[in-house]
mmCIF file of C-alpha atoms in Angstrom:
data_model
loop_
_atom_site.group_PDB
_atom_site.id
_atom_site.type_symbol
_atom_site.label_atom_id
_atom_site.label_comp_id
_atom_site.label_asym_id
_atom_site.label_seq_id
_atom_site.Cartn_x
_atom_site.Cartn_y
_atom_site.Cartn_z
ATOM 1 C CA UNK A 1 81.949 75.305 155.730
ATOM 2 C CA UNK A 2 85.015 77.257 154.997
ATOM 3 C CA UNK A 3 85.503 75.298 152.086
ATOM 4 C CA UNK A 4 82.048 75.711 150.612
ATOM 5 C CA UNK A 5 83.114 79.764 151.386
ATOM 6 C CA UNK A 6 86.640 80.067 149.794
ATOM 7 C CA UNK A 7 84.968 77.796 146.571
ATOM 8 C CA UNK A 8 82.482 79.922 146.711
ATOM 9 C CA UNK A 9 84.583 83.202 146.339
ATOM 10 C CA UNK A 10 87.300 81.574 143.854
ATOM 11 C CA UNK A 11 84.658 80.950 141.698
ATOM 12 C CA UNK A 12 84.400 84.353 140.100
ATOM 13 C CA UNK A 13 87.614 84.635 140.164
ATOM 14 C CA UNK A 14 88.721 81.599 138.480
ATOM 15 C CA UNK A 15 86.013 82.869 135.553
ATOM 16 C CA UNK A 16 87.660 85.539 135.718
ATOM 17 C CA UNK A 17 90.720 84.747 134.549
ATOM 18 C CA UNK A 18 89.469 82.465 132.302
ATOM 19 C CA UNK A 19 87.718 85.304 130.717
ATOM 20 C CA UNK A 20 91.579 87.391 130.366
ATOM 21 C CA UNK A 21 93.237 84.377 129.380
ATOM 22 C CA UNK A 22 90.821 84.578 126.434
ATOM 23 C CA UNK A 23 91.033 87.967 126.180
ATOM 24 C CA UNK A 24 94.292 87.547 125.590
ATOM 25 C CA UNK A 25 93.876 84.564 123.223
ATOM 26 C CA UNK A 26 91.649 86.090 120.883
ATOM 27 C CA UNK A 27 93.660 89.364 120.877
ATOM 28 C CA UNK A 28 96.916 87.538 119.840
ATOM 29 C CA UNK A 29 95.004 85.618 116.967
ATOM 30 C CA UNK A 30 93.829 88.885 115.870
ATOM 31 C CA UNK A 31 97.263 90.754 115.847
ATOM 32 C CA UNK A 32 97.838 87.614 113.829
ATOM 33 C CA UNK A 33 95.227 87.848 111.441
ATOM 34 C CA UNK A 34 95.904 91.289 110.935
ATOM 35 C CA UNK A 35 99.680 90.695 110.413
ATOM 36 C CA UNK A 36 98.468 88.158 107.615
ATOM 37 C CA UNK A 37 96.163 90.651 105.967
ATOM 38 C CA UNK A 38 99.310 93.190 106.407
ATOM 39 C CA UNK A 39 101.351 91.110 104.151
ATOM 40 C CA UNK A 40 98.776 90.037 101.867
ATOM 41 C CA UNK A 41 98.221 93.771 101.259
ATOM 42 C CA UNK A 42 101.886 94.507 100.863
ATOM 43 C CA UNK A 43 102.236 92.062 98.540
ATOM 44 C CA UNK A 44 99.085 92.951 96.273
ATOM 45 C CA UNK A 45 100.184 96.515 96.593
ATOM 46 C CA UNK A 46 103.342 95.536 95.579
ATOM 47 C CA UNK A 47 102.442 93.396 92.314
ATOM 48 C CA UNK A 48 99.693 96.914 91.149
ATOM 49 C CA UNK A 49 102.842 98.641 91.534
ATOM 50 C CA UNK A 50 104.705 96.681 89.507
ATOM 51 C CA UNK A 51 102.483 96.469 86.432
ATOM 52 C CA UNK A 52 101.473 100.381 86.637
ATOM 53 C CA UNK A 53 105.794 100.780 85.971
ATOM 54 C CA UNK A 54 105.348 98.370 83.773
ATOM 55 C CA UNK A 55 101.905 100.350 82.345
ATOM 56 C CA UNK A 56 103.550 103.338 82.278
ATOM 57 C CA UNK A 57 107.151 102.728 80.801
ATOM 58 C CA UNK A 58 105.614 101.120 77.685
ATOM 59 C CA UNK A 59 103.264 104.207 77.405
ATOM 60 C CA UNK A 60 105.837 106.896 77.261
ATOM 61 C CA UNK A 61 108.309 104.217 75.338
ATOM 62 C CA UNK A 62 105.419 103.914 72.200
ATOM 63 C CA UNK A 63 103.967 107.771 72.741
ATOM 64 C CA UNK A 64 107.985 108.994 72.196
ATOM 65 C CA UNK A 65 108.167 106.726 69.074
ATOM 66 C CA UNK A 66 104.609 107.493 67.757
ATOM 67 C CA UNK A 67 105.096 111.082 67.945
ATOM 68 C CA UNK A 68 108.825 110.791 66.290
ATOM 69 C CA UNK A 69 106.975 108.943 63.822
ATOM 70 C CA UNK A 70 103.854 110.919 63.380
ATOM 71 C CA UNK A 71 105.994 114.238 62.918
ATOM 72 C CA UNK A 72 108.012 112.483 59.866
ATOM 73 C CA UNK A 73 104.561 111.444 58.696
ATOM 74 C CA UNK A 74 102.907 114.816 59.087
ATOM 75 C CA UNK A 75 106.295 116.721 57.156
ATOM 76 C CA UNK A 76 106.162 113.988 54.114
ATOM 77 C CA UNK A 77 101.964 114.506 53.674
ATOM 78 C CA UNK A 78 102.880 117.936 54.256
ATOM 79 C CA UNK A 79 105.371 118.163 51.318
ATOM 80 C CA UNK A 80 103.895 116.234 49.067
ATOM 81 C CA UNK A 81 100.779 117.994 48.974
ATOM 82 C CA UNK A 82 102.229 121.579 49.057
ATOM 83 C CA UNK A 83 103.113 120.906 45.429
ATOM 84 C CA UNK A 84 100.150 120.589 43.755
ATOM 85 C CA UNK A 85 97.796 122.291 46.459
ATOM 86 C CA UNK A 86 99.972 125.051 47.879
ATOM 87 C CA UNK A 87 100.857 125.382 51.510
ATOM 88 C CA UNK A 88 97.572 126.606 53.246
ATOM 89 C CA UNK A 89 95.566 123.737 51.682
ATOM 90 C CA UNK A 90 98.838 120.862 52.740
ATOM 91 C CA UNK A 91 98.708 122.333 56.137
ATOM 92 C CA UNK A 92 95.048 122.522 56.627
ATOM 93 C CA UNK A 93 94.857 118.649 55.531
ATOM 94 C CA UNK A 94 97.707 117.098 57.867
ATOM 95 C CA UNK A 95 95.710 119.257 60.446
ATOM 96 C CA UNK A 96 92.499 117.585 59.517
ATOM 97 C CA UNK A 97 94.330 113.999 59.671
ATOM 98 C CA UNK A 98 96.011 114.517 62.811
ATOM 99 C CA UNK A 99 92.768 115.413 64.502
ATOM 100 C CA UNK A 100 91.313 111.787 64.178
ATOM 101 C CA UNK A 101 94.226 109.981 65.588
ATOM 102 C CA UNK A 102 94.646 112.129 67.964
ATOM 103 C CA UNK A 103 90.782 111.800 69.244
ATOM 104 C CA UNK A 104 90.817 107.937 68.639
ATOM 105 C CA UNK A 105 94.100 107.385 71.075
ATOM 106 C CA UNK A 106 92.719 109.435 73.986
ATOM 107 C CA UNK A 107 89.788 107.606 74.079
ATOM 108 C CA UNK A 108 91.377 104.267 73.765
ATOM 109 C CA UNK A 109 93.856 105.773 76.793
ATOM 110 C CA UNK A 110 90.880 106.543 78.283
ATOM 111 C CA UNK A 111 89.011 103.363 78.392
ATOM 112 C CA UNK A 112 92.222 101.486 79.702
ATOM 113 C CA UNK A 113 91.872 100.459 83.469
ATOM 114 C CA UNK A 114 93.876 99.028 85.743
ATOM 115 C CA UNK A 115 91.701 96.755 87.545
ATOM 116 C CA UNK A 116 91.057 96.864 91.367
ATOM 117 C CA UNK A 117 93.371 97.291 94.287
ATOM 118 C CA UNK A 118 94.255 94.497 96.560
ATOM 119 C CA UNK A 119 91.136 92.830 95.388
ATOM 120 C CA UNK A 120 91.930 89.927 97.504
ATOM 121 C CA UNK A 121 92.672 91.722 100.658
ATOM 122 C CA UNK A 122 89.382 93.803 100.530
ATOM 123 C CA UNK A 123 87.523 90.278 100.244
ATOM 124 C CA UNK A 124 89.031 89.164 102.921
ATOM 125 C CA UNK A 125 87.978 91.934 105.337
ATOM 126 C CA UNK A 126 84.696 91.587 104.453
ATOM 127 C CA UNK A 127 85.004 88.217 105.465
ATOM 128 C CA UNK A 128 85.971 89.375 108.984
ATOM 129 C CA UNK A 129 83.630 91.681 109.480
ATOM 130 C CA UNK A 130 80.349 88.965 109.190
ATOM 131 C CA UNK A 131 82.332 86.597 111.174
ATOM 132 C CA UNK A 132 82.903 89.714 114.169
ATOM 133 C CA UNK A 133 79.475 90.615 113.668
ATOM 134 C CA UNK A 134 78.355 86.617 113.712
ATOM 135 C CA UNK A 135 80.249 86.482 116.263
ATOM 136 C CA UNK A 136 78.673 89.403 118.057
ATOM 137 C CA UNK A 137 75.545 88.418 118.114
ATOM 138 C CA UNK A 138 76.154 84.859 119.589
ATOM 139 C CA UNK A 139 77.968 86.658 122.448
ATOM 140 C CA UNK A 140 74.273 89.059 122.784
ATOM 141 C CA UNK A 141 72.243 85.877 122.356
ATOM 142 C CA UNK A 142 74.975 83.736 124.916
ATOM 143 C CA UNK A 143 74.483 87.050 127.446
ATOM 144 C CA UNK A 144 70.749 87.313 127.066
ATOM 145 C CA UNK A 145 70.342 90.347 125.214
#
């Protein structure tokens, strides 16, 4: 009889630390996981930041030279038609030409894009998230809920 008592009150309590150790299981797989995505972020954020340097130093490197360009360009139309139109009708000319390439680069700057952040990482959250909520609802179903 005393048997059949103490098995009777381990019980729970043998569950019951079954139930921690698991605890405890499933919360070092998920420091894991999350660790993983860490670096996986890190290293995606890493790589964007890379090729916006990248993005950026050949921007200002070709709008320095276009502009050092476009202001020899603009004094040689400039010159050459002051002579046979005079100087209001030169000036009012390089204007109208510099207005065009001007509107055509913004909106060729504009319609440049990087492409999405950590891409990858985001994918796998989502993943997570419908296996925690799969995983959810087998523990309501499991529990009778």
């Amino acid at each position: 009889m005393l048997t059949w008592v103490r098995n009777l009150v381990m019980q729970p309590v043998q569950q019951g630390q079954e139930a921690i150790a698991q605890a405890r299981l499933t919360a070092q797989h998920t420091l894991d996981h999350l660790g993983a995505l860490t670096e996986l972020f890190t290293a995606e954020l890493e790589d964007y930041s890379r090729k916006q340097v990248r993005r950026v130093t050949l921007l200002a490197a070709g709008l320095l030279l276009l502009a050092v360009a476009y202001l020899v360009l603009c004094a040689l139309v400039g010159v050459l038609l002051a002579g046979p139109l005079g100087w209001p009708v030169a000036l009012a000319i390089v204007l109208a030409l510099n207005l065009l390439p001007a509107v055509a680069l913004l909106c060729a700057a504009r319609n440049v894009q990087p492409g999405e952040l950590a891409p990858v990482t985001r994918q796998e959250i989502q993943k997570d998230v419908q296996c925690l909520k799969v995983l959810i609802e087998g523990k309501k179903k499991s529990l009778g809920e």
